[in-house]
CSV table of C-alpha atoms and ligand atoms in Angstrom, one decimal:
chain,number,residue,atom,x,y,z
A,27,MET,CA,148.2,-90.4,98.3
A,28,ALA,CA,146.7,-93.6,99.7
A,29,LEU,CA,143.5,-92.9,97.7
A,30,GLY,CA,145.4,-92.0,94.5
A,31,ARG,CA,147.4,-95.2,94.8
A,32,SER,CA,144.0,-97.0,95.1
A,33,LEU,CA,142.8,-95.4,91.9
A,34,ARG,CA,140.1,-93.5,93.7
A,35,ASN,CA,138.8,-90.3,92.1
A,36,VAL,CA,139.8,-87.5,94.5
A,37,LEU,CA,139.4,-83.8,94.3
A,38,ILE,CA,141.5,-81.7,96.7
A,39,ILE,CA,140.0,-78.3,97.3
A,40,ASP,CA,142.5,-76.0,99.0
A,41,SER,CA,142.5,-72.3,99.6
A,42,GLY,CA,146.2,-72.3,100.3
A,43,LEU,CA,146.4,-70.8,103.8
A,44,PRO,CA,148.1,-73.4,106.0
A,45,CYS,CA,148.6,-72.4,109.7
A,46,ASN,CA,152.4,-72.6,109.5
A,47,ARG,CA,152.8,-70.4,106.4
A,48,GLN,CA,154.7,-67.6,108.2
A,49,THR,CA,157.3,-69.9,109.8
A,50,PRO,CA,160.7,-69.8,108.0
A,51,HIS,CA,161.6,-73.4,108.8
A,52,SER,CA,159.7,-76.5,109.8
A,53,TYR,CA,161.3,-79.0,112.1
A,54,ASN,CA,160.8,-82.4,113.7
A,55,PHE,CA,159.4,-84.2,110.6
A,56,LEU,CA,161.8,-87.0,109.6
A,57,THR,CA,163.4,-86.5,106.1
A,58,GLN,CA,162.3,-82.9,105.9
A,59,ASP,CA,163.8,-81.4,109.1
A,60,GLY,CA,164.5,-77.7,108.6
A,61,LYS,CA,162.8,-77.3,105.2
A,62,THR,CA,160.4,-74.4,104.6
A,63,PRO,CA,156.7,-75.3,104.9
A,64,GLU,CA,156.4,-74.5,101.2
A,65,GLU,CA,159.2,-76.8,100.2
A,66,ILE,CA,157.5,-79.6,102.1
A,67,SER,CA,154.0,-79.0,100.7
A,68,THR,CA,155.3,-78.4,97.1
A,69,LEU,CA,157.1,-81.8,97.2
A,70,ALA,CA,154.0,-83.4,98.7
A,71,LYS,CA,151.8,-82.0,95.9
A,72,GLN,CA,154.2,-83.1,93.2
A,73,GLN,CA,154.2,-86.6,94.5
A,74,VAL,CA,150.4,-86.8,94.9
A,75,GLU,CA,149.8,-85.2,91.4
A,76,LYS,CA,151.6,-88.1,89.9
A,77,TYR,CA,148.5,-90.2,90.5
A,78,GLN,CA,146.1,-89.3,87.7
A,79,THR,CA,142.9,-89.9,89.6
A,80,VAL,CA,143.8,-87.0,92.0
A,81,LYS,CA,142.9,-83.5,91.0
A,82,PHE,CA,143.6,-80.2,92.7
A,83,TYR,CA,141.3,-77.2,92.8
A,84,LYS,CA,142.6,-73.9,94.2
A,85,GLY,CA,139.7,-72.1,96.0
A,86,LEU,CA,137.6,-71.9,99.1
A,87,ALA,CA,134.9,-74.3,99.9
A,88,ILE,CA,132.0,-72.3,101.4
A,89,ARG,CA,129.1,-74.8,101.7
A,90,GLY,CA,128.5,-78.5,102.1
A,91,THR,CA,125.1,-80.3,101.7
A,92,LYS,CA,124.0,-83.8,102.2
A,93,THR,CA,122.7,-85.4,99.0
A,94,GLU,CA,121.1,-88.8,98.3
A,95,ASN,CA,124.4,-90.4,97.3
A,96,GLY,CA,126.8,-88.5,99.5
A,97,PHE,CA,127.6,-84.8,99.6
A,98,GLU,CA,127.9,-81.6,97.5
A,99,ILE,CA,130.5,-78.9,98.1
A,100,ALA,CA,130.1,-75.4,96.7
A,101,THR,CA,133.0,-73.0,96.4
A,102,HIS,CA,133.4,-69.3,96.6
A,103,ALA,CA,133.7,-69.2,92.7
A,104,ASN,CA,130.3,-70.9,92.6
A,105,ASP,CA,131.6,-74.3,91.4
A,106,LYS,CA,129.9,-77.4,92.7
A,107,PHE,CA,131.3,-80.8,93.2
A,108,THR,CA,129.7,-84.1,94.4
A,109,ALA,CA,131.4,-86.9,96.3
A,110,LYS,CA,130.5,-90.1,98.1
A,111,LYS,CA,132.8,-89.3,100.9
A,112,LEU,CA,134.2,-86.1,102.4
A,113,ILE,CA,137.6,-85.7,104.2
A,114,PHE,CA,138.2,-82.5,106.1
A,115,ALA,CA,141.9,-81.7,106.3
A,116,THR,CA,141.0,-78.1,106.9
A,117,GLY,CA,143.3,-77.3,109.9
A,118,VAL,CA,142.6,-74.6,112.4
A,119,LYS,CA,143.0,-70.8,112.6
A,120,ASP,CA,145.0,-69.4,115.5
A,121,SER,CA,143.3,-66.5,117.2
A,122,MET,CA,146.0,-64.0,117.8
A,123,PRO,CA,145.7,-61.5,120.6
A,124,ASP,CA,145.3,-57.9,119.5
A,125,ILE,CA,148.7,-56.8,120.8
A,126,LYS,CA,151.0,-54.8,118.5
A,127,GLY,CA,153.7,-57.0,116.9
A,128,PHE,CA,152.3,-60.4,117.9
A,129,ALA,CA,151.1,-61.4,114.5
A,130,ASP,CA,154.4,-60.2,112.9
A,131,CYS,CA,156.4,-62.5,115.1
A,132,TRP,CA,154.0,-65.5,115.0
A,133,GLY,CA,155.9,-68.6,113.9
A,134,ILE,CA,159.2,-66.7,113.7
A,135,SER,CA,160.1,-65.7,117.2
A,136,ILE,CA,156.8,-66.1,118.9
A,137,ILE,CA,156.3,-69.9,118.8
A,138,HIS,CA,153.7,-72.4,119.9
A,139,CYS,CA,155.7,-75.6,120.3
A,140,PRO,CA,159.0,-76.6,121.9
A,141,TYR,CA,159.2,-79.7,119.7
A,142,CYS,CA,158.9,-77.7,116.5
A,143,HIS,CA,161.2,-74.7,117.3
A,144,GLY,CA,162.6,-75.0,120.8
A,145,TYR,CA,165.9,-76.6,119.9
A,146,GLU,CA,166.8,-73.6,117.7
A,147,TYR,CA,166.2,-71.3,120.7
A,148,SER,CA,167.9,-73.4,123.3
A,149,LYS,CA,170.0,-71.6,126.0
A,150,GLN,CA,168.4,-68.3,124.9
A,151,ASN,CA,166.4,-65.7,126.8
A,152,THR,CA,162.9,-67.1,126.7
A,153,GLY,CA,159.5,-65.6,127.5
A,154,ILE,CA,156.3,-67.7,128.0
A,155,PHE,CA,153.2,-65.6,127.2
A,156,ALA,CA,150.6,-67.7,129.0
A,157,ASN,CA,149.1,-68.3,132.4
A,158,GLY,CA,148.0,-71.1,134.7
A,159,VAL,CA,148.2,-74.7,133.7
A,160,ASN,CA,149.3,-73.9,130.1
A,161,ALA,CA,152.2,-71.7,131.2
A,162,PHE,CA,153.3,-74.2,133.8
A,163,HIS,CA,153.3,-77.0,131.2
A,164,ILE,CA,155.3,-75.0,128.7
A,165,ALA,CA,157.7,-73.9,131.4
A,166,SER,CA,158.3,-77.5,132.5
A,167,LEU,CA,159.2,-78.6,129.0
A,168,VAL,CA,161.3,-75.5,128.1
A,169,ASN,CA,163.2,-75.7,131.3
A,170,ASN,CA,165.3,-78.5,129.8
A,171,LEU,CA,166.2,-76.2,126.9
A,172,THR,CA,167.2,-73.0,128.7
A,173,ASP,CA,167.6,-71.7,132.3
A,174,LYS,CA,166.6,-68.2,131.3
A,175,ILE,CA,162.8,-68.3,131.5
A,176,THR,CA,160.2,-65.6,132.4
A,177,ILE,CA,156.5,-66.3,132.3
A,178,LEU,CA,154.5,-63.3,131.0
A,179,THR,CA,151.0,-63.6,132.4
A,180,SER,CA,149.9,-60.1,131.3
A,181,GLY,CA,147.5,-60.0,134.3
A,182,LYS,CA,147.3,-61.7,137.7
A,183,ALA,CA,149.3,-64.9,137.8
A,184,ASP,CA,147.2,-68.0,138.3
A,185,PHE,CA,149.4,-70.8,139.9
A,186,ASN,CA,148.6,-72.9,142.9
A,187,SER,CA,151.2,-73.0,145.6
A,188,GLU,CA,152.6,-76.4,144.5
A,189,ARG,CA,153.2,-75.0,140.9
A,190,MET,CA,154.5,-71.7,142.3
A,191,ASP,CA,157.0,-73.7,144.4
A,192,LYS,CA,158.3,-75.6,141.4
A,193,LEU,CA,158.6,-72.4,139.3
A,194,ASN,CA,160.6,-70.8,142.1
A,195,LYS,CA,162.7,-73.9,142.5
A,196,HIS,CA,163.7,-73.6,138.8
A,197,ASN,CA,164.3,-69.8,139.0
A,198,ILE,CA,161.5,-69.1,136.6
A,199,LYS,CA,160.5,-65.5,136.9
A,200,ILE,CA,156.9,-64.2,136.5
A,201,ILE,CA,155.9,-60.7,135.2
A,202,GLU,CA,152.2,-59.9,135.7
A,203,THR,CA,152.2,-56.4,134.0
A,204,LYS,CA,150.0,-56.2,131.0
A,205,ILE,CA,151.9,-56.4,127.6
A,206,SER,CA,151.4,-53.5,125.2
A,207,GLU,CA,153.7,-54.5,122.4
A,208,PHE,CA,156.1,-57.2,121.1
A,209,GLU,CA,158.7,-54.9,119.6
A,210,ASN,CA,160.4,-56.6,116.7
A,211,HIS,CA,162.4,-56.3,113.5
A,212,LYS,CA,160.8,-58.3,110.6
A,213,GLY,CA,159.3,-60.7,113.1
A,214,LYS,CA,162.4,-61.2,115.1
A,215,ILE,CA,161.5,-60.2,118.7
A,216,GLN,CA,163.6,-57.6,120.4
A,217,ASN,CA,161.7,-56.4,123.5
A,218,VAL,CA,158.4,-57.0,125.2
A,219,ILE,CA,157.0,-53.6,126.1
A,220,PHE,CA,154.7,-53.4,129.1
A,221,ASN,CA,151.8,-51.0,129.8
A,222,ASP,CA,153.8,-49.1,132.4
A,223,GLY,CA,156.5,-48.3,129.8
A,224,THR,CA,159.1,-50.8,131.0
A,225,LYS,CA,160.6,-53.2,128.5
A,226,VAL,CA,162.5,-56.5,128.7
A,227,SER,CA,164.5,-58.1,125.9
A,228,PHE,CA,163.8,-61.7,124.7
A,229,ASP,CA,165.1,-63.9,122.0
A,230,VAL,CA,162.0,-66.0,121.8
A,231,VAL,CA,158.5,-66.1,123.3
A,232,TYR,CA,156.3,-69.1,123.6
A,233,ALA,CA,152.6,-68.4,123.3
A,234,ALA,CA,149.6,-70.6,124.1
A,235,ILE,CA,146.7,-69.0,122.1
A,236,PRO,CA,143.2,-70.3,121.3
A,237,PHE,CA,142.2,-71.6,117.9
A,238,LEU,CA,139.0,-71.9,115.9
A,239,GLN,CA,138.1,-74.4,113.2
A,240,HIS,CA,139.3,-73.1,109.8
A,241,SER,CA,136.1,-74.3,108.1
A,242,ASP,CA,132.6,-74.3,109.5
A,243,ILE,CA,131.4,-76.8,106.9
A,244,PRO,CA,131.9,-79.9,109.1
A,245,VAL,CA,129.8,-78.4,111.9
A,246,SER,CA,127.2,-77.2,109.4
A,247,LEU,CA,126.9,-80.9,108.2
A,248,GLY,CA,126.3,-82.0,111.8
A,249,CYS,CA,129.8,-83.1,112.9
A,250,GLU,CA,130.3,-82.8,116.6
A,251,LEU,CA,133.3,-81.0,118.2
A,252,THR,CA,135.1,-82.0,121.3
A,253,GLU,CA,135.2,-79.8,124.4
A,254,HIS,CA,138.6,-78.4,123.1
A,255,GLY,CA,137.1,-77.4,119.8
A,256,CYS,CA,138.5,-80.3,117.7
A,257,ILE,CA,136.3,-82.2,115.3
A,258,LYS,CA,135.2,-85.4,117.2
A,259,ILE,CA,136.6,-88.5,115.5
A,260,ASP,CA,137.0,-92.2,116.4
A,261,ASN,CA,140.2,-94.1,116.0
A,262,SER,CA,139.5,-94.6,112.3
A,263,GLN,CA,139.3,-90.8,111.7
A,264,LYS,CA,135.5,-91.1,111.3
A,265,THR,CA,133.5,-88.1,112.5
A,266,THR,CA,130.1,-88.4,114.1
A,267,ILE,CA,128.4,-88.2,110.6
A,268,TYR,CA,128.6,-91.2,108.3
A,269,GLY,CA,130.8,-90.6,105.3
A,270,ILE,CA,132.7,-87.7,106.7
A,271,TYR,CA,136.2,-88.0,108.0
A,272,ALA,CA,138.7,-85.5,109.5
A,273,CYS,CA,142.5,-85.5,109.8
A,274,GLY,CA,145.3,-83.2,110.7
A,275,ASP,CA,145.0,-80.3,113.1
A,276,ASN,CA,141.2,-79.9,112.9
A,277,SER,CA,140.8,-83.1,115.0
A,278,ASN,CA,144.1,-83.4,116.9
A,279,MET,CA,145.6,-81.3,119.7
A,280,MET,CA,149.1,-82.6,119.0
A,281,ARG,CA,149.7,-80.3,116.1
A,282,SER,CA,152.6,-81.4,113.9
A,283,VAL,CA,153.3,-82.1,110.3
A,284,ALA,CA,154.2,-85.7,111.1
A,285,ASN,CA,150.8,-86.2,112.9
A,286,ALA,CA,148.9,-84.5,110.0
A,287,VAL,CA,150.7,-86.8,107.5
A,288,TYR,CA,150.1,-89.9,109.7
A,289,SER,CA,146.4,-89.2,110.1
A,290,GLY,CA,145.9,-88.3,106.4
A,291,ASN,CA,147.6,-91.6,105.5
A,292,LEU,CA,145.3,-93.5,107.8
A,293,THR,CA,142.2,-91.7,106.6
A,294,GLY,CA,143.0,-92.5,103.0
A,295,ALA,CA,143.2,-96.2,103.8
A,296,ILE,CA,140.0,-96.1,105.9
A,297,VAL,CA,138.0,-94.3,103.2
A,298,ASN,CA,139.2,-96.7,100.5
A,299,GLY,CA,138.3,-99.6,102.8
A,300,GLU,CA,134.8,-98.2,103.3
A,301,LEU,CA,134.3,-97.7,99.6
A,302,THR,CA,135.5,-101.2,99.0
A,303,ASN,CA,133.0,-102.6,101.5
A,304,GLU,CA,130.2,-100.7,99.9
A,305,GLN,CA,131.1,-101.7,96.3
A,306,PHE,CA,132.7,-105.1,96.4
B,27,FAD,C1,153.5,-71.0,113.4
B,27,FAD,C2,153.5,-72.5,113.3
B,27,FAD,C3,154.7,-73.1,113.1
B,27,FAD,C4,154.7,-74.5,113.1
B,27,FAD,N1,155.9,-75.2,113.0
B,27,FAD,C5,155.9,-76.5,112.9
B,27,FAD,C6,157.1,-77.3,112.8
B,27,FAD,O1,158.2,-76.7,112.7
B,27,FAD,N2,157.1,-78.6,112.7
B,27,FAD,C7,155.9,-79.3,112.7
B,27,FAD,O2,155.9,-80.5,112.7
B,27,FAD,N3,154.7,-78.7,112.8
B,27,FAD,C8,154.7,-77.3,112.9
B,27,FAD,N4,153.5,-76.6,113.0
B,27,FAD,C9,152.2,-77.4,113.0
B,27,FAD,C10,151.9,-77.8,111.6
B,27,FAD,O3,152.0,-76.6,110.8
B,27,FAD,C11,150.5,-78.3,111.5
B,27,FAD,O4,150.3,-79.4,112.4
B,27,FAD,C12,150.1,-78.8,110.1
B,27,FAD,O5,150.3,-77.8,109.2
B,27,FAD,C13,148.7,-79.3,110.1
B,27,FAD,O6,148.3,-79.6,108.8
B,27,FAD,P1,146.8,-79.6,108.3
B,27,FAD,O7,146.8,-80.0,106.9
B,27,FAD,O8,145.9,-80.3,109.3
B,27,FAD,O9,146.4,-78.0,108.4
B,27,FAD,P2,147.0,-76.8,107.6
B,27,FAD,O10,148.5,-77.0,107.3
B,27,FAD,O11,146.7,-75.6,108.4
B,27,FAD,O12,146.3,-76.8,106.2
B,27,FAD,C14,144.9,-76.7,106.1
B,27,FAD,C15,144.6,-76.3,104.7
B,27,FAD,O13,143.2,-76.3,104.5
B,27,FAD,C16,142.8,-75.2,103.8
B,27,FAD,N5,141.4,-74.9,104.1
B,27,FAD,C17,140.8,-74.6,105.2
B,27,FAD,N6,139.5,-74.4,105.1
B,27,FAD,C18,139.2,-74.5,103.8
B,27,FAD,C19,138.1,-74.3,102.9
B,27,FAD,N7,136.9,-74.0,103.5
B,27,FAD,N8,138.2,-74.4,101.6
B,27,FAD,C20,139.4,-74.7,101.0
B,27,FAD,N9,140.5,-74.9,101.8
B,27,FAD,C21,140.5,-74.8,103.1
B,27,FAD,C22,143.7,-74.1,104.3
B,27,FAD,O14,143.8,-73.0,103.3
B,27,FAD,C23,145.0,-74.8,104.4
B,27,FAD,O15,145.7,-74.8,103.2
B,27,FAD,C24,153.5,-75.2,113.1
B,27,FAD,C25,152.3,-74.6,113.3
B,27,FAD,C26,152.3,-73.2,113.4
B,27,FAD,C27,151.0,-72.5,113.6
């Protein structure tokens, strides 16, 4: 939007697979609290399309190359586009564990973030599918929302004695038995079933799972990643390669719609500023 309002020619290439596409409602973004992800992105698209120098292209970018004046992007349909600057707003792909039912519940009753979905599940019977520091961190946050918490480590628990004391102090249970299934009805979790055949019912499960970059083009163009797998950026959203910027989840561990919108807004202004410096 910032680039469109600056009369810059922008092409948005989008394959249409945002990470939150399965979640029924998106929360914690002022003015859009509780809307579906699609409602939010449709409204965003309508507002951006109003600016005539912005065009959309539905498709998958598969290759990026450096050219004399900037970059060339090739798509799966074999279309090619050139640009002086590249902004990657490509997000990340969550790597789901290969456990029956997990993917069905993802974003519905298996959730990643207490700020996005915790309020709706407050006071309810809550599982945390994680171990070690991640599990402890989630438990400490969720403890303010419910007093019915069980950590599901699906293997040997990994907490030092200080953390274990705190978990005990707050009556947080730990189950180490391996999980074989997240039994659910249309994504709404009913029971966690363990390898030994036992089952425990939950209303919601938090999960800390790894992620990968959604697009490998930034790395193929030489952009460095951080130790956490985010695209490395400075405080102006610039990557380690001149002319390439990143915003949203691909370069920020604090994954939220508000953060993605904020960093996209900043990137638009920085790119326009850089084009201005080069041309004025
Ligand atoms: C299950 C779930 C629920 C969530 N709920 C909330 C919530 O309630 N509130 C909240 O604030 N946040 C929520 N989030 C976080 C929020 O969805 C993200 O922070 C936000 O979507 C990030 O926006 P983004 O544009 O960076 O990435 P995405 O929304 O993931 O969008 C990236 C886009 O880039 C496209 N793309 C990637 N690679 C290519 C390529 N090579 N060619 C073309 N297109 C490409 C993808 O198809 C996708 O459309 C949730 C996340 C998840 C996973």
